[in-house]
Amino acid sequence: MTSQTASVPSPDQISRAPKVLLHDHLDGGLRPGTIIDIARDTGYEGLPETEADKLGVWFREAADSGSLERYLETFAHTCAVMQTRDALFRVAAECAEDLAEDGVVYAEVRYAPEQHLERGLTLEEVVEAVNEGFREGERRARANGHRIRVGALLTAMRHAARALEIAELANSYRDSGVVGFDIAGAEAGFPPTRHLDAFEYLKRENNHFTIHAGEAFGLPSIWQALQWCGADRLGHGVRIIDDIEVAEDGSVKLGRLASYVRDKRIPLEMCPTSNLQTGAATSYEDHPIGLLRKLHFRATVNTDNRLMSGTSMSQEFEHLTKAFGYTLEDMLWFTVNAMKSAFIPFDERLAMINDVIKPGYAELKSEWLFQQTATTSGSAKAGN
Ligand SMILES: O=c1[nH]cnc2c1ncn2[C@H]1C[C@H](O)[C@@H](CO)O1
Ligand SMILES: [Zn+2]
């Protein structure tokens, strides 16, 4: 018998393995039933379906367009039902519960406060409602036998002009549940340098930020995010593959930007299913994460939008184990990469790695030792 370390983990093991999620949108992860409940309670009449199952399918299909712009249109419905304190609290609590149920032990969940002001909430009220929801979700998870810690990332929309204000908001809540900042939205035509003032402010404050870059647009976007804006991490960053040449004989040549990303250990928040839907990748088997993992880039695995992609962290890992034959060792590698790249303090990241993640994988890796198979009992008898 060979050890489980060297074989592809079962779906049950993937689900029980401790996972770390750095790129997940709060407004992209609602339960369909919750959308319907809140729409009814708040009088929102724009939903395309009123049955939970059908609504879930509608989101997945509508997001499956091959274009980031079309994909983003689906968020009009989720944001429409996230406009009151109670709704934000509920959605955040359920998000933490759902992630914990899926074996996520640490998550950074992002949303754009400026998109939740339509019914009179202030930016601060939005942040506080979400923070309280996350704390409630952590409590519920604990009551169900799970452990999870959730930090918020505040996103500014790249087509809008509120990035500095949102960066200041992130800074003022940095010791109260908010761990960093991000920009998101349509990439083509909205370079990250539009928001340079926000990034420069955060750098002066010694704060952390990630930038969606290299998803729908190529290397110039990644280059600006890193070299002009100073991003700590890249949201997606999948187009870094355009700066890597693989020759017929399998030898690999990295361009200057790809070398920089690898050498500086810039974390790539990769979201395979989302990339297939927006056209940033063509299949799981051809997804750049396979090569980037082999080349030891600091790649991480993420969900992006669980509702629009009909996915979870476990499902993302299932797709990757099928496509690339990943083992528990590979899963551990991605998970440690993610935890190293989180925006919480170093001592807490280290404790998560040493006291939660590594023991969790060690336990899974040892399971094969205790499996009772017909072969072992049979051969013992035969030997007597
Ligand atoms: O993958 C994405 N790329 C760019 N923007 C995105 C992506 N997923 C979600 N967003 C946008 C839509 C949401 O309303 C916003 C804040 O979470 O972020
Ligand atoms: Zn995203």
JSON list of N, CA and C in Angstrom, two decimals, residues 14-73:
[
{"chain": "A", "resi": 14, "resn": "ILE", "atom": "N", "xyz": [-10.78, 16.25, 0.79]},
{"chain": "A", "resi": 14, "resn": "ILE", "atom": "CA", "xyz": [-10.62, 17.65, 0.35]},
{"chain": "A", "resi": 14, "resn": "ILE", "atom": "C", "xyz": [-11.52, 18.54, 1.19]},
{"chain": "A", "resi": 15, "resn": "SER", "atom": "N", "xyz": [-12.72, 18.05, 1.43]},
{"chain": "A", "resi": 15, "resn": "SER", "atom": "CA", "xyz": [-13.67, 18.85, 2.19]},
{"chain": "A", "resi": 15, "resn": "SER", "atom": "C", "xyz": [-13.20, 19.03, 3.64]},
{"chain": "A", "resi": 16, "resn": "ARG", "atom": "N", "xyz": [-12.60, 17.98, 4.23]},
{"chain": "A", "resi": 16, "resn": "ARG", "atom": "CA", "xyz": [-12.16, 18.09, 5.63]},
{"chain": "A", "resi": 16, "resn": "ARG", "atom": "C", "xyz": [-10.82, 18.79, 5.79]},
{"chain": "A", "resi": 17, "resn": "ALA", "atom": "N", "xyz": [-10.05, 18.91, 4.71]},
{"chain": "A", "resi": 17, "resn": "ALA", "atom": "CA", "xyz": [-8.73, 19.54, 4.82]},
{"chain": "A", "resi": 17, "resn": "ALA", "atom": "C", "xyz": [-8.87, 21.02, 5.18]},
{"chain": "A", "resi": 18, "resn": "PRO", "atom": "N", "xyz": [-8.02, 21.53, 6.07]},
{"chain": "A", "resi": 18, "resn": "PRO", "atom": "CA", "xyz": [-8.08, 22.96, 6.38]},
{"chain": "A", "resi": 18, "resn": "PRO", "atom": "C", "xyz": [-7.71, 23.78, 5.13]},
{"chain": "A", "resi": 19, "resn": "LYS", "atom": "N", "xyz": [-8.52, 24.79, 4.83]},
{"chain": "A", "resi": 19, "resn": "LYS", "atom": "CA", "xyz": [-8.28, 25.58, 3.61]},
{"chain": "A", "resi": 19, "resn": "LYS", "atom": "C", "xyz": [-8.24, 27.08, 3.96]},
{"chain": "A", "resi": 20, "resn": "VAL", "atom": "N", "xyz": [-7.52, 27.82, 3.15]},
{"chain": "A", "resi": 20, "resn": "VAL", "atom": "CA", "xyz": [-7.38, 29.26, 3.37]},
{"chain": "A", "resi": 20, "resn": "VAL", "atom": "C", "xyz": [-7.82, 29.98, 2.10]},
{"chain": "A", "resi": 21, "resn": "LEU", "atom": "N", "xyz": [-8.68, 30.97, 2.27]},
{"chain": "A", "resi": 21, "resn": "LEU", "atom": "CA", "xyz": [-9.30, 31.66, 1.13]},
{"chain": "A", "resi": 21, "resn": "LEU", "atom": "C", "xyz": [-8.97, 33.14, 1.20]},
{"chain": "A", "resi": 22, "resn": "LEU", "atom": "N", "xyz": [-8.30, 33.65, 0.18]},
{"chain": "A", "resi": 22, "resn": "LEU", "atom": "CA", "xyz": [-7.91, 35.07, 0.18]},
{"chain": "A", "resi": 22, "resn": "LEU", "atom": "C", "xyz": [-8.75, 35.92, -0.75]},
{"chain": "A", "resi": 23, "resn": "HIS", "atom": "N", "xyz": [-9.47, 35.27, -1.68]},
{"chain": "A", "resi": 23, "resn": "HIS", "atom": "CA", "xyz": [-10.19, 36.05, -2.70]},
{"chain": "A", "resi": 23, "resn": "HIS", "atom": "C", "xyz": [-11.61, 35.51, -2.86]},
{"chain": "A", "resi": 24, "resn": "ASP", "atom": "N", "xyz": [-12.53, 36.15, -2.15]},
{"chain": "A", "resi": 24, "resn": "ASP", "atom": "CA", "xyz": [-13.94, 35.75, -2.18]},
{"chain": "A", "resi": 24, "resn": "ASP", "atom": "C", "xyz": [-14.76, 37.02, -2.00]},
{"chain": "A", "resi": 25, "resn": "HIS", "atom": "N", "xyz": [-15.73, 37.24, -2.91]},
{"chain": "A", "resi": 25, "resn": "HIS", "atom": "CA", "xyz": [-16.55, 38.47, -2.82]},
{"chain": "A", "resi": 25, "resn": "HIS", "atom": "C", "xyz": [-17.82, 38.19, -2.02]},
{"chain": "A", "resi": 26, "resn": "LEU", "atom": "N", "xyz": [-18.08, 39.04, -1.03]},
{"chain": "A", "resi": 26, "resn": "LEU", "atom": "CA", "xyz": [-19.29, 38.87, -0.20]},
{"chain": "A", "resi": 26, "resn": "LEU", "atom": "C", "xyz": [-20.54, 38.94, -1.07]},
{"chain": "A", "resi": 27, "resn": "ASP", "atom": "N", "xyz": [-20.55, 39.87, -2.03]},
{"chain": "A", "resi": 27, "resn": "ASP", "atom": "CA", "xyz": [-21.74, 40.01, -2.89]},
{"chain": "A", "resi": 27, "resn": "ASP", "atom": "C", "xyz": [-21.73, 39.00, -4.04]},
{"chain": "A", "resi": 28, "resn": "GLY", "atom": "N", "xyz": [-20.76, 38.08, -4.01]},
{"chain": "A", "resi": 28, "resn": "GLY", "atom": "CA", "xyz": [-20.74, 37.01, -5.02]},
{"chain": "A", "resi": 28, "resn": "GLY", "atom": "C", "xyz": [-20.92, 35.65, -4.37]},
{"chain": "A", "resi": 29, "resn": "GLY", "atom": "N", "xyz": [-21.37, 35.63, -3.11]},
{"chain": "A", "resi": 29, "resn": "GLY", "atom": "CA", "xyz": [-21.45, 34.35, -2.42]},
{"chain": "A", "resi": 29, "resn": "GLY", "atom": "C", "xyz": [-22.73, 34.12, -1.64]},
{"chain": "A", "resi": 30, "resn": "LEU", "atom": "N", "xyz": [-23.79, 34.87, -1.98]},
{"chain": "A", "resi": 30, "resn": "LEU", "atom": "CA", "xyz": [-25.03, 34.72, -1.21]},
{"chain": "A", "resi": 30, "resn": "LEU", "atom": "C", "xyz": [-25.71, 33.38, -1.50]},
{"chain": "A", "resi": 31, "resn": "ARG", "atom": "N", "xyz": [-26.44, 32.88, -0.49]},
{"chain": "A", "resi": 31, "resn": "ARG", "atom": "CA", "xyz": [-27.29, 31.71, -0.73]},
{"chain": "A", "resi": 31, "resn": "ARG", "atom": "C", "xyz": [-28.48, 32.17, -1.57]},
{"chain": "A", "resi": 32, "resn": "PRO", "atom": "N", "xyz": [-28.85, 31.42, -2.62]},
{"chain": "A", "resi": 32, "resn": "PRO", "atom": "CA", "xyz": [-29.99, 31.85, -3.43]},
{"chain": "A", "resi": 32, "resn": "PRO", "atom": "C", "xyz": [-31.26, 32.07, -2.60]},
{"chain": "A", "resi": 33, "resn": "GLY", "atom": "N", "xyz": [-31.49, 31.19, -1.62]},
{"chain": "A", "resi": 33, "resn": "GLY", "atom": "CA", "xyz": [-32.69, 31.33, -0.78]},
{"chain": "A", "resi": 33, "resn": "GLY", "atom": "C", "xyz": [-32.69, 32.64, 0.00]},
{"chain": "A", "resi": 34, "resn": "THR", "atom": "N", "xyz": [-31.52, 33.07, 0.41]},
{"chain": "A", "resi": 34, "resn": "THR", "atom": "CA", "xyz": [-31.40, 34.33, 1.15]},
{"chain": "A", "resi": 34, "resn": "THR", "atom": "C", "xyz": [-31.73, 35.52, 0.24]},
{"chain": "A", "resi": 35, "resn": "ILE", "atom": "N", "xyz": [-31.28, 35.44, -1.00]},
{"chain": "A", "resi": 35, "resn": "ILE", "atom": "CA", "xyz": [-31.58, 36.54, -1.94]},
{"chain": "A", "resi": 35, "resn": "ILE", "atom": "C", "xyz": [-33.10, 36.68, -2.08]},
{"chain": "A", "resi": 36, "resn": "ILE", "atom": "N", "xyz": [-33.76, 35.53, -2.20]},
{"chain": "A", "resi": 36, "resn": "ILE", "atom": "CA", "xyz": [-35.20, 35.55, -2.38]},
{"chain": "A", "resi": 36, "resn": "ILE", "atom": "C", "xyz": [-35.90, 36.09, -1.13]},
{"chain": "A", "resi": 37, "resn": "ASP", "atom": "N", "xyz": [-35.46, 35.64, 0.04]},
{"chain": "A", "resi": 37, "resn": "ASP", "atom": "CA", "xyz": [-36.05, 36.13, 1.30]},
{"chain": "A", "resi": 37, "resn": "ASP", "atom": "C", "xyz": [-35.91, 37.65, 1.41]},
{"chain": "A", "resi": 38, "resn": "ILE", "atom": "N", "xyz": [-34.69, 38.13, 1.20]},
{"chain": "A", "resi": 38, "resn": "ILE", "atom": "CA", "xyz": [-34.46, 39.57, 1.41]},
{"chain": "A", "resi": 38, "resn": "ILE", "atom": "C", "xyz": [-35.19, 40.38, 0.34]},
{"chain": "A", "resi": 39, "resn": "ALA", "atom": "N", "xyz": [-35.22, 39.87, -0.89]},
{"chain": "A", "resi": 39, "resn": "ALA", "atom": "CA", "xyz": [-35.94, 40.60, -1.95]},
{"chain": "A", "resi": 39, "resn": "ALA", "atom": "C", "xyz": [-37.41, 40.76, -1.54]},
{"chain": "A", "resi": 40, "resn": "ARG", "atom": "N", "xyz": [-37.97, 39.68, -1.00]},
{"chain": "A", "resi": 40, "resn": "ARG", "atom": "CA", "xyz": [-39.39, 39.75, -0.59]},
{"chain": "A", "resi": 40, "resn": "ARG", "atom": "C", "xyz": [-39.56, 40.76, 0.55]},
{"chain": "A", "resi": 41, "resn": "ASP", "atom": "N", "xyz": [-38.66, 40.68, 1.56]},
{"chain": "A", "resi": 41, "resn": "ASP", "atom": "CA", "xyz": [-38.80, 41.55, 2.73]},
{"chain": "A", "resi": 41, "resn": "ASP", "atom": "C", "xyz": [-38.55, 43.02, 2.41]},
{"chain": "A", "resi": 42, "resn": "THR", "atom": "N", "xyz": [-37.72, 43.29, 1.40]},
{"chain": "A", "resi": 42, "resn": "THR", "atom": "CA", "xyz": [-37.36, 44.69, 1.15]},
{"chain": "A", "resi": 42, "resn": "THR", "atom": "C", "xyz": [-38.05, 45.25, -0.10]},
{"chain": "A", "resi": 43, "resn": "GLY", "atom": "N", "xyz": [-38.87, 44.43, -0.74]},
{"chain": "A", "resi": 43, "resn": "GLY", "atom": "CA", "xyz": [-39.63, 44.91, -1.90]},
{"chain": "A", "resi": 43, "resn": "GLY", "atom": "C", "xyz": [-38.82, 45.03, -3.18]},
{"chain": "A", "resi": 44, "resn": "TYR", "atom": "N", "xyz": [-37.73, 44.26, -3.29]},
{"chain": "A", "resi": 44, "resn": "TYR", "atom": "CA", "xyz": [-36.97, 44.29, -4.56]},
{"chain": "A", "resi": 44, "resn": "TYR", "atom": "C", "xyz": [-37.64, 43.35, -5.56]},
{"chain": "A", "resi": 45, "resn": "GLU", "atom": "N", "xyz": [-38.05, 43.88, -6.71]},
{"chain": "A", "resi": 45, "resn": "GLU", "atom": "CA", "xyz": [-38.85, 43.08, -7.65]},
{"chain": "A", "resi": 45, "resn": "GLU", "atom": "C", "xyz": [-38.09, 42.70, -8.91]},
{"chain": "A", "resi": 46, "resn": "GLY", "atom": "N", "xyz": [-36.79, 42.94, -8.92]},
{"chain": "A", "resi": 46, "resn": "GLY", "atom": "CA", "xyz": [-36.04, 42.73, -10.17]},
{"chain": "A", "resi": 46, "resn": "GLY", "atom": "C", "xyz": [-35.45, 41.34, -10.37]},
{"chain": "A", "resi": 47, "resn": "LEU", "atom": "N", "xyz": [-35.70, 40.40, -9.43]},
{"chain": "A", "resi": 47, "resn": "LEU", "atom": "CA", "xyz": [-35.05, 39.08, -9.57]},
{"chain": "A", "resi": 47, "resn": "LEU", "atom": "C", "xyz": [-35.55, 38.33, -10.79]},
{"chain": "A", "resi": 48, "resn": "PRO", "atom": "N", "xyz": [-34.65, 37.66, -11.51]},
{"chain": "A", "resi": 48, "resn": "PRO", "atom": "CA", "xyz": [-35.06, 36.93, -12.71]},
{"chain": "A", "resi": 48, "resn": "PRO", "atom": "C", "xyz": [-35.78, 35.61, -12.40]},
{"chain": "A", "resi": 49, "resn": "GLU", "atom": "N", "xyz": [-35.64, 35.08, -11.17]},
{"chain": "A", "resi": 49, "resn": "GLU", "atom": "CA", "xyz": [-36.30, 33.83, -10.76]},
{"chain": "A", "resi": 49, "resn": "GLU", "atom": "C", "xyz": [-36.73, 33.99, -9.30]},
{"chain": "A", "resi": 50, "resn": "THR", "atom": "N", "xyz": [-37.76, 33.28, -8.92]},
{"chain": "A", "resi": 50, "resn": "THR", "atom": "CA", "xyz": [-38.20, 33.40, -7.52]},
{"chain": "A", "resi": 50, "resn": "THR", "atom": "C", "xyz": [-38.12, 32.08, -6.76]},
{"chain": "A", "resi": 51, "resn": "GLU", "atom": "N", "xyz": [-37.56, 31.05, -7.39]},
{"chain": "A", "resi": 51, "resn": "GLU", "atom": "CA", "xyz": [-37.31, 29.78, -6.68]},
{"chain": "A", "resi": 51, "resn": "GLU", "atom": "C", "xyz": [-35.81, 29.64, -6.52]},
{"chain": "A", "resi": 52, "resn": "ALA", "atom": "N", "xyz": [-35.40, 29.21, -5.32]},
{"chain": "A", "resi": 52, "resn": "ALA", "atom": "CA", "xyz": [-33.96, 29.21, -4.99]},
{"chain": "A", "resi": 52, "resn": "ALA", "atom": "C", "xyz": [-33.13, 28.40, -6.00]},
{"chain": "A", "resi": 53, "resn": "ASP", "atom": "N", "xyz": [-33.57, 27.18, -6.32]},
{"chain": "A", "resi": 53, "resn": "ASP", "atom": "CA", "xyz": [-32.76, 26.35, -7.22]},
{"chain": "A", "resi": 53, "resn": "ASP", "atom": "C", "xyz": [-32.59, 27.01, -8.59]},
{"chain": "A", "resi": 54, "resn": "LYS", "atom": "N", "xyz": [-33.73, 27.52, -9.09]},
{"chain": "A", "resi": 54, "resn": "LYS", "atom": "CA", "xyz": [-33.68, 28.16, -10.42]},
{"chain": "A", "resi": 54, "resn": "LYS", "atom": "C", "xyz": [-32.82, 29.42, -10.40]},
{"chain": "A", "resi": 55, "resn": "LEU", "atom": "N", "xyz": [-32.90, 30.15, -9.29]},
{"chain": "A", "resi": 55, "resn": "LEU", "atom": "CA", "xyz": [-32.10, 31.38, -9.20]},
{"chain": "A", "resi": 55, "resn": "LEU", "atom": "C", "xyz": [-30.60, 31.04, -9.19]},
{"chain": "A", "resi": 56, "resn": "GLY", "atom": "N", "xyz": [-30.23, 29.98, -8.47]},
{"chain": "A", "resi": 56, "resn": "GLY", "atom": "CA", "xyz": [-28.82, 29.55, -8.46]},
{"chain": "A", "resi": 56, "resn": "GLY", "atom": "C", "xyz": [-28.34, 29.22, -9.86]},
{"chain": "A", "resi": 57, "resn": "VAL", "atom": "N", "xyz": [-29.16, 28.51, -10.60]},
{"chain": "A", "resi": 57, "resn": "VAL", "atom": "CA", "xyz": [-28.80, 28.15, -11.98]},
{"chain": "A", "resi": 57, "resn": "VAL", "atom": "C", "xyz": [-28.71, 29.40, -12.84]},
{"chain": "A", "resi": 58, "resn": "TRP", "atom": "N", "xyz": [-29.66, 30.32, -12.64]},
{"chain": "A", "resi": 58, "resn": "TRP", "atom": "CA", "xyz": [-29.65, 31.56, -13.43]},
{"chain": "A", "resi": 58, "resn": "TRP", "atom": "C", "xyz": [-28.32, 32.30, -13.25]},
{"chain": "A", "resi": 59, "resn": "PHE", "atom": "N", "xyz": [-27.86, 32.43, -12.00]},
{"chain": "A", "resi": 59, "resn": "PHE", "atom": "CA", "xyz": [-26.60, 33.15, -11.77]},
{"chain": "A", "resi": 59, "resn": "PHE", "atom": "C", "xyz": [-25.44, 32.46, -12.48]},
{"chain": "A", "resi": 60, "resn": "ARG", "atom": "N", "xyz": [-25.39, 31.13, -12.36]},
{"chain": "A", "resi": 60, "resn": "ARG", "atom": "CA", "xyz": [-24.26, 30.42, -12.98]},
{"chain": "A", "resi": 60, "resn": "ARG", "atom": "C", "xyz": [-24.27, 30.60, -14.50]},
{"chain": "A", "resi": 61, "resn": "GLU", "atom": "N", "xyz": [-25.48, 30.48, -15.07]},
{"chain": "A", "resi": 61, "resn": "GLU", "atom": "CA", "xyz": [-25.56, 30.58, -16.54]},
{"chain": "A", "resi": 61, "resn": "GLU", "atom": "C", "xyz": [-25.28, 32.01, -17.02]},
{"chain": "A", "resi": 62, "resn": "ALA", "atom": "N", "xyz": [-25.83, 32.98, -16.29]},
{"chain": "A", "resi": 62, "resn": "ALA", "atom": "CA", "xyz": [-25.64, 34.38, -16.72]},
{"chain": "A", "resi": 62, "resn": "ALA", "atom": "C", "xyz": [-24.18, 34.79, -16.60]},
{"chain": "A", "resi": 63, "resn": "ALA", "atom": "N", "xyz": [-23.48, 34.18, -15.63]},
{"chain": "A", "resi": 63, "resn": "ALA", "atom": "CA", "xyz": [-22.07, 34.54, -15.42]},
{"chain": "A", "resi": 63, "resn": "ALA", "atom": "C", "xyz": [-21.14, 33.80, -16.39]},
{"chain": "A", "resi": 64, "resn": "ASP", "atom": "N", "xyz": [-21.71, 32.85, -17.11]},
{"chain": "A", "resi": 64, "resn": "ASP", "atom": "CA", "xyz": [-20.92, 31.98, -17.98]},
{"chain": "A", "resi": 64, "resn": "ASP", "atom": "C", "xyz": [-20.75, 32.56, -19.38]},
{"chain": "A", "resi": 65, "resn": "SER", "atom": "N", "xyz": [-20.56, 33.86, -19.47]},
{"chain": "A", "resi": 65, "resn": "SER", "atom": "CA", "xyz": [-20.68, 34.52, -20.76]},
{"chain": "A", "resi": 65, "resn": "SER", "atom": "C", "xyz": [-19.38, 34.62, -21.54]},
{"chain": "A", "resi": 66, "resn": "GLY", "atom": "N", "xyz": [-18.25, 34.38, -20.89]},
{"chain": "A", "resi": 66, "resn": "GLY", "atom": "CA", "xyz": [-16.96, 34.57, -21.57]},
{"chain": "A", "resi": 66, "resn": "GLY", "atom": "C", "xyz": [-16.49, 36.01, -21.54]},
{"chain": "A", "resi": 67, "resn": "SER", "atom": "N", "xyz": [-17.22, 36.87, -20.83]},
{"chain": "A", "resi": 67, "resn": "SER", "atom": "CA", "xyz": [-16.80, 38.27, -20.77]},
{"chain": "A", "resi": 67, "resn": "SER", "atom": "C", "xyz": [-16.91, 38.78, -19.33]},
{"chain": "A", "resi": 68, "resn": "LEU", "atom": "N", "xyz": [-15.88, 39.46, -18.86]},
{"chain": "A", "resi": 68, "resn": "LEU", "atom": "CA", "xyz": [-15.90, 39.97, -17.48]},
{"chain": "A", "resi": 68, "resn": "LEU", "atom": "C", "xyz": [-17.03, 40.99, -17.31]},
{"chain": "A", "resi": 69, "resn": "GLU", "atom": "N", "xyz": [-17.23, 41.84, -18.32]},
{"chain": "A", "resi": 69, "resn": "GLU", "atom": "CA", "xyz": [-18.26, 42.88, -18.20]},
{"chain": "A", "resi": 69, "resn": "GLU", "atom": "C", "xyz": [-19.64, 42.26, -17.99]},
{"chain": "A", "resi": 70, "resn": "ARG", "atom": "N", "xyz": [-19.96, 41.21, -18.80]},
{"chain": "A", "resi": 70, "resn": "ARG", "atom": "CA", "xyz": [-21.28, 40.54, -18.66]},
{"chain": "A", "resi": 70, "resn": "ARG", "atom": "C", "xyz": [-21.38, 39.82, -17.32]},
{"chain": "A", "resi": 71, "resn": "TYR", "atom": "N", "xyz": [-20.29, 39.20, -16.93]},
{"chain": "A", "resi": 71, "resn": "TYR", "atom": "CA", "xyz": [-20.22, 38.50, -15.64]},
{"chain": "A", "resi": 71, "resn": "TYR", "atom": "C", "xyz": [-20.59, 39.47, -14.50]},
{"chain": "A", "resi": 72, "resn": "LEU", "atom": "N", "xyz": [-20.04, 40.68, -14.60]},
{"chain": "A", "resi": 72, "resn": "LEU", "atom": "CA", "xyz": [-20.24, 41.66, -13.52]},
{"chain": "A", "resi": 72, "resn": "LEU", "atom": "C", "xyz": [-21.68, 42.17, -13.44]},
{"chain": "A", "resi": 73, "resn": "GLU", "atom": "N", "xyz": [-22.42, 42.06, -14.57]},
{"chain": "A", "resi": 73, "resn": "GLU", "atom": "CA", "xyz": [-23.81, 42.55, -14.56]},
{"chain": "A", "resi": 73, "resn": "GLU", "atom": "C", "xyz": [-24.68, 41.80, -13.54]}
]
